CSV table of N, CA and C in Angstrom, one decimal:
chain,number,residue,atom,x,y,z
A,452,PHE,N,-150.5,162.1,37.9
A,452,PHE,CA,-149.8,160.7,37.6
A,452,PHE,C,-148.6,159.8,38.8
A,453,ASP,N,-148.4,161.5,39.2
A,453,ASP,CA,-147.1,161.0,40.4
A,453,ASP,C,-147.7,159.9,41.1
A,454,ARG,N,-148.9,160.1,41.3
A,454,ARG,CA,-149.5,159.2,42.6
A,454,ARG,C,-149.7,157.7,42.3
A,455,LEU,N,-149.9,157.6,41.0
A,455,LEU,CA,-150.3,156.2,40.5
A,455,LEU,C,-148.9,155.6,40.3
A,456,ARG,N,-147.8,156.3,39.5
A,456,ARG,CA,-146.7,155.9,39.4
A,456,ARG,C,-146.2,155.1,40.4
A,457,GLY,N,-146.6,155.9,42.0
A,457,GLY,CA,-145.7,155.4,43.2
A,457,GLY,C,-146.5,154.6,43.7
A,458,LEU,N,-147.7,154.0,43.1
A,458,LEU,CA,-148.2,152.7,43.8
A,458,LEU,C,-148.0,151.6,42.6
A,459,LEU,N,-148.0,152.2,41.7
A,459,LEU,CA,-147.3,150.8,40.1
A,459,LEU,C,-146.0,150.5,40.1
A,460,MET,N,-145.2,151.5,40.9
A,460,MET,CA,-143.6,151.3,40.8
A,460,MET,C,-143.1,151.4,42.1
A,461,PRO,N,-143.9,150.9,43.0
A,461,PRO,CA,-143.0,150.8,44.5
A,461,PRO,C,-141.4,150.5,44.3
A,462,GLY,N,-140.6,151.6,45.3
A,462,GLY,CA,-139.3,151.5,45.1
A,462,GLY,C,-138.6,152.0,43.8
A,463,GLU,N,-139.2,152.5,43.4
A,463,GLU,CA,-138.7,153.0,41.6
A,463,GLU,C,-138.7,154.5,41.9
A,464,SER,N,-137.6,155.1,41.3
A,464,SER,CA,-137.9,156.5,41.4
A,464,SER,C,-138.2,157.4,39.9
A,465,LEU,N,-138.4,158.4,40.2
A,465,LEU,CA,-138.6,159.2,38.8
A,465,LEU,C,-137.5,159.4,37.8
A,466,HIS,N,-136.6,159.1,38.2
A,466,HIS,CA,-135.3,159.4,37.8
A,466,HIS,C,-135.1,157.7,36.7
A,467,ASP,N,-135.4,156.4,37.4
A,467,ASP,CA,-135.4,155.4,36.8
A,467,ASP,C,-136.5,155.2,35.7
A,468,PHE,N,-137.8,155.8,35.8
A,468,PHE,CA,-138.6,155.8,34.8
A,468,PHE,C,-138.2,156.7,33.7
A,469,ILE,N,-137.9,158.0,33.8
A,469,ILE,CA,-137.2,159.0,33.0
A,469,ILE,C,-136.2,158.3,32.1
A,470,HIS,N,-135.1,157.6,32.8
A,470,HIS,CA,-134.2,156.9,32.3
A,470,HIS,C,-134.7,155.6,31.0
A,471,SER,N,-135.9,154.8,31.5
A,471,SER,CA,-136.3,153.9,31.0
A,471,SER,C,-137.0,154.6,29.3
A,472,LEU,N,-137.6,155.7,29.6
A,472,LEU,CA,-138.4,156.4,28.3
A,472,LEU,C,-137.5,156.9,27.6
A,473,SER,N,-135.8,157.1,28.0
A,473,SER,CA,-134.9,157.7,26.8
A,473,SER,C,-134.4,156.9,25.9
A,474,TYR,N,-134.8,155.4,26.1
A,474,TYR,CA,-134.2,154.3,25.1
A,474,TYR,C,-135.5,153.9,24.3
A,475,CYS,N,-136.0,154.3,23.7
A,475,CYS,CA,-137.4,153.9,22.9
A,475,CYS,C,-137.0,153.6,21.5
A,476,ASN,N,-137.5,152.4,20.9
A,476,ASN,CA,-137.7,152.1,19.7
A,476,ASN,C,-139.1,152.3,18.8
A,477,LYS,N,-139.1,152.6,17.7
A,477,LYS,CA,-140.5,152.4,17.1
A,477,LYS,C,-141.0,151.2,17.1
A,478,TRP,N,-142.4,150.8,17.2
A,478,TRP,CA,-142.6,149.7,17.3
A,478,TRP,C,-144.2,149.7,16.5
A,479,ARG,N,-144.4,148.6,15.5
A,479,ARG,CA,-145.3,148.6,14.7
A,479,ARG,C,-146.4,147.7,15.5
A,480,ALA,N,-147.6,148.3,16.4
A,480,ALA,CA,-148.6,147.4,17.1
A,480,ALA,C,-149.6,147.5,15.9
A,481,LYS,N,-150.1,146.2,16.0
A,481,LYS,CA,-150.5,145.3,15.3
A,481,LYS,C,-152.4,145.8,15.7
A,482,GLY,N,-153.4,145.9,14.6
A,482,GLY,CA,-154.5,145.9,14.7
A,482,GLY,C,-155.0,147.6,15.1
A,483,GLY,N,-154.1,148.7,14.9
A,483,GLY,CA,-154.8,150.1,15.3
A,483,GLY,C,-155.0,150.6,13.9
A,484,LYS,N,-155.6,151.3,13.7
A,484,LYS,CA,-156.4,151.9,12.1
A,484,LYS,C,-156.1,153.4,12.4
A,485,SER,N,-155.5,154.0,13.1
A,485,SER,CA,-155.1,155.3,13.3
A,485,SER,C,-154.1,155.9,12.6
A,486,GLY,N,-153.0,155.3,12.6
A,486,GLY,CA,-151.9,155.5,11.7
A,486,GLY,C,-150.8,156.2,12.5
A,487,LEU,N,-151.4,156.2,14.1
A,487,LEU,CA,-150.4,156.8,15.0
A,487,LEU,C,-149.0,156.5,15.3
A,488,ALA,N,-148.0,156.8,15.8
A,488,ALA,CA,-146.9,156.5,16.0
A,488,ALA,C,-146.9,155.7,17.4
A,489,PHE,N,-146.4,154.5,17.6
A,489,PHE,CA,-146.1,153.6,18.8
A,489,PHE,C,-144.6,153.4,18.8
A,490,SER,N,-144.2,153.0,20.2
A,490,SER,CA,-142.8,152.9,20.7
A,490,SER,C,-142.7,152.4,21.9
A,491,LYS,N,-141.9,151.5,21.8
A,491,LYS,CA,-141.8,151.0,23.0
A,491,LYS,C,-140.5,151.2,23.7
A,492,THR,N,-139.9,151.0,25.2
A,492,THR,CA,-139.0,151.2,25.8
A,492,THR,C,-137.9,150.0,25.4
A,493,GLN,N,-136.5,150.2,25.4
A,493,GLN,CA,-135.5,149.0,25.0
A,493,GLN,C,-135.9,147.9,26.5
A,494,ASP,N,-136.3,148.5,27.4
A,494,ASP,CA,-136.3,147.4,28.1
A,494,ASP,C,-137.8,146.7,28.7
A,495,ASP,N,-138.4,147.1,27.5
A,495,ASP,CA,-139.6,146.6,27.5
A,495,ASP,C,-140.8,147.0,28.2
A,496,ARG,N,-140.5,147.8,29.3
A,496,ARG,CA,-141.7,147.7,30.2
A,496,ARG,C,-142.5,149.0,30.2
A,497,TRP,N,-142.4,149.8,28.8
A,497,TRP,CA,-143.3,150.9,28.4
A,497,TRP,C,-143.8,151.2,27.1
A,498,VAL,N,-145.3,151.4,26.9
A,498,VAL,CA,-145.2,151.7,25.5
A,498,VAL,C,-145.7,153.1,25.4
A,499,VAL,N,-145.2,153.9,24.5
A,499,VAL,CA,-145.6,155.3,24.4
A,499,VAL,C,-146.4,155.3,22.7
A,500,LYS,N,-147.6,155.9,23.3
A,500,LYS,CA,-148.6,156.0,21.8
A,500,LYS,C,-148.8,157.4,21.6
A,501,GLU,N,-148.7,157.9,20.6
A,501,GLU,CA,-149.2,159.2,19.8
A,501,GLU,C,-150.5,159.5,20.1
A,502,MET,N,-150.8,160.6,20.4
A,502,MET,CA,-152.5,160.9,20.6
A,502,MET,C,-152.7,161.8,19.5
A,503,SER,N,-154.3,161.6,19.1
A,503,SER,CA,-154.5,162.7,18.2
A,503,SER,C,-155.2,164.1,19.1
A,504,ARG,N,-155.5,164.7,18.5
A,504,ARG,CA,-156.0,165.7,19.3
A,504,ARG,C,-157.3,165.3,20.1
A,505,LEU,N,-158.3,164.7,19.0
A,505,LEU,CA,-159.4,164.3,19.7
A,505,LEU,C,-159.2,163.0,20.9
A,506,GLU,N,-158.4,162.9,20.7
A,506,GLU,CA,-157.7,161.4,21.8
A,506,GLU,C,-157.2,162.4,23.0
A,507,LEU,N,-156.5,163.3,22.9
A,507,LEU,CA,-155.9,164.4,24.1
A,507,LEU,C,-156.8,164.7,24.8
A,508,GLN,N,-158.1,165.5,24.2
A,508,GLN,CA,-159.3,166.1,24.6
A,508,GLN,C,-160.1,165.0,25.4
A,509,ALA,N,-160.4,164.0,25.0
A,509,ALA,CA,-161.2,162.9,26.2
A,509,ALA,C,-160.3,162.8,26.9
A,510,LEU,N,-158.8,162.1,26.8
A,510,LEU,CA,-158.2,162.1,27.9
A,510,LEU,C,-158.4,163.1,28.9
A,511,LEU,N,-158.2,164.0,28.6
A,511,LEU,CA,-158.2,165.1,30.0
A,511,LEU,C,-159.7,165.2,30.5
A,512,MET,N,-160.5,164.6,29.7
A,512,MET,CA,-162.0,164.6,30.3
A,512,MET,C,-162.2,163.6,31.1
A,513,PHE,N,-161.6,162.3,30.6
A,513,PHE,CA,-161.9,161.3,31.7
A,513,PHE,C,-160.4,160.9,32.7
A,514,MET,N,-159.6,161.3,32.5
A,514,MET,CA,-158.2,161.2,33.6
A,514,MET,C,-158.6,161.4,34.9
A,515,PRO,N,-159.3,162.2,35.6
A,515,PRO,CA,-159.3,162.1,37.2
A,515,PRO,C,-160.4,160.8,37.5
A,516,ASN,N,-161.1,160.2,36.9
A,516,ASN,CA,-162.0,159.1,37.1
A,516,ASN,C,-161.1,158.0,36.9
A,517,TYR,N,-160.0,157.9,35.7
A,517,TYR,CA,-159.4,156.9,35.4
A,517,TYR,C,-158.8,156.5,36.4
A,518,VAL,N,-157.9,157.3,37.2
A,518,VAL,CA,-157.0,157.6,37.8
A,518,VAL,C,-157.5,156.9,39.5
A,519,GLU,N,-158.5,157.5,39.5
A,519,GLU,CA,-159.3,156.5,40.8
A,519,GLU,C,-159.6,155.4,40.6
A,520,TYR,N,-160.0,154.9,39.3
A,520,TYR,CA,-160.4,153.6,39.3
A,520,TYR,C,-159.2,152.7,39.2
A,521,VAL,N,-157.9,153.0,38.8
A,521,VAL,CA,-156.9,152.1,38.5
A,521,VAL,C,-156.4,152.3,40.2
A,522,ILE,N,-156.6,153.2,40.8
A,522,ILE,CA,-156.1,153.2,42.3
A,522,ILE,C,-156.7,152.1,43.3
A,523,ASP,N,-158.0,152.2,43.2
A,523,ASP,CA,-159.1,151.3,43.8
A,523,ASP,C,-158.7,149.9,42.8
A,524,SER,N,-158.2,149.7,41.7
A,524,SER,CA,-158.5,148.5,41.5
A,524,SER,C,-157.1,147.7,41.9
A,525,ILE,N,-155.9,148.3,42.5
A,525,ILE,CA,-154.8,147.8,42.7
A,525,ILE,C,-154.9,146.9,43.8
A,526,ASP,N,-155.8,147.3,45.0
A,526,ASP,CA,-156.5,146.2,45.9
A,526,ASP,C,-157.7,145.7,45.4
A,527,LYS,N,-158.5,146.1,45.3
A,527,LYS,CA,-160.0,145.3,45.2
A,527,LYS,C,-160.3,144.9,43.8
A,528,ARG,N,-159.9,145.4,43.1
A,528,ARG,CA,-160.6,144.5,41.5
A,528,ARG,C,-159.3,144.5,40.7
A,529,PRO,N,-158.2,143.6,40.4
A,529,PRO,CA,-157.7,143.5,39.4
A,529,PRO,C,-158.5,143.8,38.0
A,530,THR,N,-157.4,144.2,37.0
A,530,THR,CA,-157.8,144.6,35.7
A,530,THR,C,-156.9,144.3,34.8
A,531,LEU,N,-157.0,144.0,33.7
A,531,LEU,CA,-156.2,144.0,32.4
A,531,LEU,C,-156.1,145.0,31.7
A,532,LEU,N,-156.7,146.2,32.2
A,532,LEU,CA,-156.5,147.2,31.4
A,532,LEU,C,-155.2,147.6,31.6
A,533,ALA,N,-154.3,148.5,30.6
A,533,ALA,CA,-153.0,148.7,30.1
A,533,ALA,C,-153.1,149.8,31.2
A,534,LYS,N,-152.5,149.9,32.1
A,534,LYS,CA,-152.4,151.4,32.9
A,534,LYS,C,-151.6,152.5,32.6
A,535,ILE,N,-152.2,153.6,32.0
A,535,ILE,CA,-151.7,154.7,31.6
A,535,ILE,C,-150.9,155.5,32.8
A,536,ILE,N,-149.7,155.8,32.7
A,536,ILE,CA,-149.2,156.5,33.9
A,536,ILE,C,-148.7,157.7,33.5
A,537,GLY,N,-148.6,158.1,32.6
A,537,GLY,CA,-148.0,159.1,32.2
A,537,GLY,C,-148.5,159.8,30.7
A,538,ALA,N,-148.7,161.2,30.8
A,538,ALA,CA,-149.1,161.9,29.2
A,538,ALA,C,-148.1,163.0,29.2
A,539,CYS,N,-147.6,163.9,28.2
A,539,CYS,CA,-146.9,164.6,28.1
A,539,CYS,C,-147.0,165.3,26.7
A,540,THR,N,-146.3,166.2,26.3
A,540,THR,CA,-146.2,167.0,25.0
A,540,THR,C,-144.3,166.7,24.9
A,541,VAL,N,-144.1,165.9,24.1
A,541,VAL,CA,-142.8,165.9,23.5
A,541,VAL,C,-142.3,166.6,22.3
A,542,GLY,N,-141.1,167.4,22.4
A,542,GLY,CA,-140.8,168.2,21.1
A,542,GLY,C,-139.5,168.6,21.0
A,543,PHE,N,-138.9,169.1,19.5
A,543,PHE,CA,-137.9,169.5,19.5
A,543,PHE,C,-137.9,170.5,18.4
A,544,ASN,N,-136.7,171.5,18.6
A,544,ASN,CA,-136.6,172.4,17.4
A,544,ASN,C,-135.2,172.6,17.4
A,545,ASN,N,-134.9,172.2,15.7
A,545,ASN,CA,-133.3,172.0,15.3
A,545,ASN,C,-133.1,173.2,14.8
A,546,THR,N,-132.3,174.1,15.4
A,546,THR,CA,-132.0,175.6,14.9
A,546,THR,C,-131.1,175.5,13.7
A,547,HIS,N,-130.6,174.8,13.4
A,547,HIS,CA,-129.7,174.3,12.4
A,547,HIS,C,-130.4,173.9,11.1
A,548,THR,N,-131.5,173.5,11.2
A,548,THR,CA,-132.2,172.8,9.9
A,548,THR,C,-133.7,174.0,9.7
A,549,GLY,N,-134.0,174.1,11.0
A,549,GLY,CA,-135.2,175.1,11.3
A,549,GLY,C,-136.7,174.0,11.4
A,550,ILE,N,-136.4,172.6,11.3
A,550,ILE,CA,-137.3,171.3,11.2
A,550,ILE,C,-137.6,171.2,12.9
A,551,SER,N,-138.9,171.3,13.3
A,551,SER,CA,-139.6,171.4,14.7
A,551,SER,C,-140.3,170.0,14.8
A,552,MET,N,-140.7,169.8,15.5
A,552,MET,CA,-141.8,168.4,15.5
A,552,MET,C,-142.2,168.9,17.1
A,553,LYS,N,-143.6,168.3,17.2
A,553,LYS,CA,-144.2,168.4,18.7
A,553,LYS,C,-145.2,167.2,18.8
A,554,GLN,N,-145.6,166.3,19.6
A,554,GLN,CA,-146.1,164.9,19.7
A,554,GLN,C,-146.7,165.2,21.6
A,555,ASP,N,-148.0,165.1,21.3
A,555,ASP,CA,-148.6,164.6,22.6
A,555,ASP,C,-148.6,163.1,22.8
A,556,VAL,N,-148.5,162.4,23.7
A,556,VAL,CA,-148.0,161.2,23.7
A,556,VAL,C,-148.6,160.5,25.7
A,557,ILE,N,-149.0,159.3,25.1
A,557,ILE,CA,-149.4,158.7,26.6
A,557,ILE,C,-148.1,157.5,26.6
A,558,ILE,N,-148.1,157.4,28.0
A,558,ILE,CA,-147.3,156.4,28.6
A,558,ILE,C,-147.7,155.2,29.4
A,559,MET,N,-148.0,154.2,28.6
A,559,MET,CA,-148.4,153.1,29.4
A,559,MET,C,-147.4,151.8,29.6
A,560,GLU,N,-148.4,150.9,30.7
A,560,GLU,CA,-147.3,149.7,31.2
A,560,GLU,C,-147.7,148.6,29.8
A,561,ASN,N,-146.6,148.2,29.8
A,561,ASN,CA,-146.8,147.3,28.4
A,561,ASN,C,-147.1,145.8,29.1
A,562,ILE,N,-148.3,145.2,28.9
A,562,ILE,CA,-148.7,144.3,29.9
A,562,ILE,C,-148.3,142.9,29.6
A,563,PHE,N,-147.6,143.3,28.4
A,563,PHE,CA,-146.9,141.9,28.2
A,563,PHE,C,-145.2,141.5,28.6
A,564,TYR,N,-144.7,142.6,29.5
A,564,TYR,CA,-143.8,142.6,30.1
A,564,TYR,C,-143.5,141.5,31.1
A,565,ASN,N,-142.6,140.7,31.0
A,565,ASN,CA,-141.9,139.2,31.6
A,565,ASN,C,-143.4,138.4,31.5
A,566,VAL,N,-144.1,138.5,30.7
A,566,VAL,CA,-145.1,137.8,30.0
A,566,VAL,C,-145.1,136.9,29.1
A,567,ASN,N,-145.5,135.5,28.4
A,567,ASN,CA,-145.8,135.1,27.8
A,567,ASN,C,-146.8,134.4,27.4
A,568,PRO,N,-147.9,135.4,27.1
A,568,PRO,CA,-149.3,135.1,26.4
A,568,PRO,C,-149.4,134.0,25.6
A,569,THR,N,-150.8,132.9,26.1
A,569,THR,CA,-150.7,132.3,24.3
A,569,THR,C,-151.7,132.6,23.6
A,570,VAL,N,-152.8,133.5,23.9
A,570,VAL,CA,-153.6,133.9,23.5
A,570,VAL,C,-153.5,135.6,23.6
A,571,VAL,N,-153.7,136.3,22.5
A,571,VAL,CA,-153.8,137.9,22.7
A,571,VAL,C,-155.2,138.5,21.8
A,572,TYR,N,-155.7,138.9,22.4
A,572,TYR,CA,-157.0,139.6,22.2
A,572,TYR,C,-157.0,141.0,22.2
A,573,ASP,N,-157.4,141.2,20.9
A,573,ASP,CA,-157.1,143.2,20.3
A,573,ASP,C,-158.9,143.7,20.7
A,574,LEU,N,-159.2,143.9,21.6
A,574,LEU,CA,-160.5,144.6,21.5
A,574,LEU,C,-160.9,145.8,21.4
A,575,LYS,N,-161.9,145.9,20.8
A,575,LYS,CA,-162.3,147.3,20.4
A,575,LYS,C,-164.1,147.7,20.9
A,576,VAL,N,-164.0,148.6,21.1
A,576,VAL,CA,-164.9,149.2,21.6
A,576,VAL,C,-165.7,150.5,20.9
A,577,ARG,N,-166.6,150.4,20.0
A,577,ARG,CA,-167.5,151.9,19.2
A,577,ARG,C,-168.5,152.2,20.3
A,578,VAL,N,-168.2,153.4,20.5
A,578,VAL,CA,-169.5,154.6,21.0
A,578,VAL,C,-170.5,155.2,19.6
A,579,GLY,N,-171.7,154.5,19.6
A,579,GLY,CA,-172.4,155.0,18.5
A,579,GLY,C,-172.1,155.0,17.1
A,580,PHE,N,-172.6,155.4,15.9
A,580,PHE,CA,-172.3,155.2,14.8
A,580,PHE,C,-172.2,156.6,14.1
A,581,THR,N,-171.7,157.7,14.7
A,581,THR,CA,-171.3,158.8,13.4
A,581,THR,C,-169.8,158.9,13.1
A,582,SER,N,-170.0,159.6,12.8
A,582,SER,CA,-168.4,160.3,11.9
A,582,SER,C,-167.5,160.7,13.2
A,583,SER,N,-168.2,161.3,14.0
A,583,SER,CA,-167.4,161.3,15.2
A,583,SER,C,-167.4,160.2,16.6
A,584,VAL,N,-167.2,159.1,16.0
A,584,VAL,CA,-166.9,158.1,17.1
A,584,VAL,C,-165.5,158.0,17.4
A,585,LEU,N,-165.7,157.9,18.7
A,585,LEU,CA,-164.1,158.0,19.7
A,585,LEU,C,-164.1,156.7,20.1
A,586,GLY,N,-163.4,155.7,19.3
A,586,GLY,CA,-163.1,154.3,19.7
A,586,GLY,C,-161.9,154.4,20.5
A,587,PHE,N,-162.1,153.3,21.7
A,587,PHE,CA,-161.1,152.9,22.6
A,587,PHE,C,-160.4,151.5,22.5
A,588,LEU,N,-158.9,151.8,22.4
A,588,LEU,CA,-158.6,149.9,22.6
A,588,LEU,C,-158.2,149.6,23.4
A,589,PHE,N,-158.4,148.5,23.5
A,589,PHE,CA,-158.1,148.2,25.0
A,589,PHE,C,-157.6,146.4,24.3
A,590,TYR,N,-156.5,146.3,25.3
A,590,TYR,CA,-155.4,144.9,25.0
A,590,TYR,C,-155.8,143.9,26.1
A,591,GLY,N,-156.1,143.0,25.6
A,591,GLY,CA,-156.4,141.7,26.9
A,591,GLY,C,-155.6,140.7,26.8
A,592,PHE,N,-155.5,139.8,27.5
A,592,PHE,CA,-154.6,138.4,27.0
A,592,PHE,C,-155.1,137.3,27.9
A,593,MET,N,-154.8,136.3,27.9
A,593,MET,CA,-155.3,135.3,28.5
A,593,MET,C,-153.9,134.1,28.4
A,594,ALA,N,-153.2,134.1,29.6
A,594,ALA,CA,-152.2,133.5,29.5
A,594,ALA,C,-152.3,131.9,30.3
A,595,LYS,N,-151.6,130.8,30.0
A,595,LYS,CA,-151.8,129.9,30.8
A,595,LYS,C,-150.9,129.5,32.0
A,596,ASN,N,-151.8,129.4,33.0
A,596,ASN,CA,-151.1,129.2,34.4
A,596,ASN,C,-149.9,128.1,34.7
């Protein structure tokens, strides 16, 4: 992800990225049926999405190919695919109350950052028709020039 962030965020440091992520608000993303949590950074640049165990396994499987695809698309084939620029486990343990929490999350660009789309599409792709279907959610938009 470091290489990808360097290409997508030229001139910005890892410190700037982490600073942006440190100020997030819950976000009610429309269209999702998983019930997993979404957050957006206060500067509106990044979306943080909680991942299920199945999504985490799929991410680990396709991530090397995904990173190469995105790096290739930067110069050769522009894409509206929201770029995943990080994945991590976030957690805490409150020693006073004994409450602990752990979440696996992905960090992706907010494709609507500094853009005012006129139409928004929520595209869903389903693979097969079994109970173990893995759906991928893609956000696309069409903006007037």
